[in-house]
Amino acid sequence: MKFAGKAKWISDNSFVFSGKKTSPHPMLFKKEFSLQGIIKSAQIVATALGIYELELNGEKVGNQFFAPGFTSYAHYLQYQVYDVTDYLKQENELLVTVAGGWAVGSYTMSRKNKFYGDRQALLLEIHLEYEKGEKMVLGTDTDWQVCENGSILEADLYDGETVDATIEMHKLSFRQATPEKLRIKPMLSIQTDGGVKVHEVLRPISVGHTPSGKLLYDFGQNFAGVVQLRICNAKNGQQITVKHAEVLNKHGELNTKFLRTAKATVTYICKEGAQEYHPRFTYMGFRYITVEGIEEENIEVSGFVLYSDIEQIGNFKCSNEMLNRLQENIRWSAKSNFVEIPTDCPQRDERLGWTGDIAVFAQTACFNFDMEKFLRKWLRDVRAEQLPTGGIPNTVPAHHYRFPYTLYHMATDFWGDVILLAPWAVYQATGNRAILEENYEAMKRYVGACQGWARMFSFGKRRYIWHTPAMCHYGDWTAPDGDFADWQRRSKWTATVSLYNTSSLLSRIAGILGNTKDEEEYRRYSETVAKSYSDILLNGTGTLTKEFQTGYVLPLYFGMLEGSVKEAALQNLVKLVKKNDYCIGTGFPGTPYILFVLADNGYADVAYKMLMNTKCPSWLHEVKTGGTTIWERWDALAEDGSCPWEDSKGGGMVSFNHYASGAVGDFLYRRVAGLEPLEPGYERFQVKPVPGEDITWAECETKSPYGSIRVRWEQKESIFRLMVTVPHGTECRVVLPSGQEYTVSEGIHEFKEEM
Ligand code: BGC
């Protein structure tokens, strides 16, 4: 079902919204219509500029939040189709609320508004089919009515929602809708996933009071979503205020400093008696809420966990409870940041489609969730937003944020690599070549841009070192041993590895797609980059002049080094890790790979010491201090639970819900449990556990296109046992810790050996 061409874009051109850094009042559109016979079926096709919700005869239609979804609106605007046959009566009233959302409301840390339009607008058709066969389409036109003084007074993605339940619908003063000419000309495309919905419903684990006397609820879990309030004995006009935060401050009050300008506040003005309410046009990232304006006995709160329609397909567990919690935290951060687009964080005035975060996390995501639809939708925007010179904007949908000082048309290493890394991760998990095919030209343009920047102003081998000024890169972003400037100073190393990895991956992809000329060309190019890294950036000796973990991890993981240089780099890395007391020292680019480099090169013991380390900075430090999601900064909380950033100026970068360093999840599946695809889509896969420390058993499962794969190993006394479920149509290579190998096909298989 699609638009039949009967609808016109409508709005209210008398509505002037001049507020800066805020969102407009929601618009309320109304259409009354009567039926002219018995209805066989009825559908609504709808989209909006802004985010909308339909109510037909007083009932919400569908269960999606934030329709039409978030896309690069200048290029694509999704529409939804709803079956409304069962909602219809003889006389009908359709109400559509359209809030500012991402298109018109305030968005990005500069709180700019009206990115895609000056005011909200609606495009909708009601398709009626009568039993007698007659068909009728009612489209939005100037007969529709509109007003801005409905019960939702304010709605802003960052600031929250204000609702006055005392406002009575029949008293609203509607006026005629006006035709609207959109500033943008997006292609209308049907929504291919189910959009954002309520998944889990959480109940608080404790209720108490803050020192200042506010009711304080702890959900025991940091997440993205909204509260649901069940209120009783309310007085007409009684005002309830709910504030949200991820952590408490040192005074025991909500720490809202790290939300920066996001107010994350819900204000609800009650009508008399009992009622239920949850916000519909905003969401927050939070674990704690305070509630003011009502007694505890008159309110019951729940947390609606909101994220896109992504199926959980995998899990990892082992004998160590802290690692299990880490796995949980990784999954919670993923869910919290899969809200329409892959975001960086769900709480502060950001929530942008930062490309680097998903670039490094995509592989872990694909073990845990079916990412295909979600990422294909977003990658369509990435392609649409690709810059004329081939660079990828740092956030997609693009808002052209100018930090680092990237000229508009530059390419940024690792962040832009997403155009290869995300499709590759999905391809590995699903075996579906379509995602490679549809992104291939964009990949080539991106790699071409990177090669161009590397070549610029240099000669000889240096043309294969990507050396544009540090301030144009993110470098070793969030490495715990430095600040912005230090991270960026490492960009020559990170960027050159990115140049290598994207070229060599593109060569593989070209091979898969049967393009042998490209395959050869990118392979040769990448080999030269590898040699240059080794000769120039590792001084031909395998030793960095100024050492940092990522500088060794990356070339080792991507196989760029050989012989004595490789050996020296490995030894240097091991020394650095030991000197650092087995604490992590990597930023976004190195974090996903460090444990692989150690474990795959004879240092599984060092990898495990690092993985199991609870000293800050480490993954389990976050678990030990009570983290329930993955943090942006390794040291967001100190070992005693205090926040070293609390007294610093401004809200800075202290998100407690950033999945990037959760990329270690890939290691849990691929090495601790031992499962990895050998052929895309698991047609051939390997089970080769790397046991370590005092872990006595580990298991994982993932749903491959052929069916579920399950792996479990345990070590009891001196016997190592491994069980593998191999789906029909696949083949599994098993490698036991002794090195003994087997190849098995469909069935449940068990292997044993003496340790
Ligand atoms: C975001 C990151 C992002 C980074 C890049 C931050 O503000 O939260 O996760 O990748 O900026 O600069």
JSON list of C-alpha atoms and ligand atoms in Angstrom, two decimals, residues 109 344 348 350 354 357 403 415 474 477 588 632 653 658, ligand 1:
[
{"chain": "A", "resi": 109, "resn": "MET", "atom": "CA", "xyz": [24.37, 19.87, 21.06]},
{"chain": "A", "resi": 344, "resn": "ASP", "atom": "CA", "xyz": [26.33, 7.55, 20.63]},
{"chain": "A", "resi": 348, "resn": "ARG", "atom": "CA", "xyz": [22.53, 14.19, 26.93]},
{"chain": "A", "resi": 350, "resn": "GLU", "atom": "CA", "xyz": [23.57, 14.63, 21.60]},
{"chain": "A", "resi": 354, "resn": "TRP", "atom": "CA", "xyz": [28.04, 9.19, 15.27]},
{"chain": "A", "resi": 357, "resn": "ASP", "atom": "CA", "xyz": [30.73, 4.37, 17.50]},
{"chain": "A", "resi": 403, "resn": "PHE", "atom": "CA", "xyz": [34.81, 19.12, 15.45]},
{"chain": "A", "resi": 415, "resn": "TRP", "atom": "CA", "xyz": [34.47, 7.16, 11.78]},
{"chain": "A", "resi": 474, "resn": "TYR", "atom": "CA", "xyz": [39.60, 11.87, 16.36]},
{"chain": "A", "resi": 477, "resn": "TRP", "atom": "CA", "xyz": [39.44, 8.93, 20.95]},
{"chain": "A", "resi": 588, "resn": "PHE", "atom": "CA", "xyz": [37.73, 3.66, 20.26]},
{"chain": "A", "resi": 632, "resn": "GLU", "atom": "CA", "xyz": [32.04, 6.65, 27.42]},
{"chain": "A", "resi": 653, "resn": "MET", "atom": "CA", "xyz": [31.73, 13.93, 27.94]},
{"chain": "A", "resi": 658, "resn": "HIS", "atom": "CA", "xyz": [28.04, 4.58, 25.19]},
{"chain": "B", "resi": 1, "resn": "BGC", "atom": "C1", "xyz": [30.32, 11.35, 20.95]},
{"chain": "B", "resi": 1, "resn": "BGC", "atom": "C2", "xyz": [31.12, 10.17, 20.51]},
{"chain": "B", "resi": 1, "resn": "BGC", "atom": "C3", "xyz": [31.63, 10.47, 19.15]},
{"chain": "B", "resi": 1, "resn": "BGC", "atom": "C4", "xyz": [32.58, 11.58, 19.37]},
{"chain": "B", "resi": 1, "resn": "BGC", "atom": "C5", "xyz": [33.38, 11.94, 18.19]},
{"chain": "B", "resi": 1, "resn": "BGC", "atom": "C6", "xyz": [31.25, 12.47, 21.12]},
{"chain": "B", "resi": 1, "resn": "BGC", "atom": "O1", "xyz": [30.66, 13.62, 21.56]},
{"chain": "B", "resi": 1, "resn": "BGC", "atom": "O2", "xyz": [29.57, 11.12, 22.08]},
{"chain": "B", "resi": 1, "resn": "BGC", "atom": "O3", "xyz": [30.77, 8.97, 20.88]},
{"chain": "B", "resi": 1, "resn": "BGC", "atom": "O4", "xyz": [32.07, 9.43, 18.38]},
{"chain": "B", "resi": 1, "resn": "BGC", "atom": "O5", "xyz": [31.95, 12.69, 19.95]},
{"chain": "B", "resi": 1, "resn": "BGC", "atom": "O6", "xyz": [33.93, 13.12, 18.37]}
]
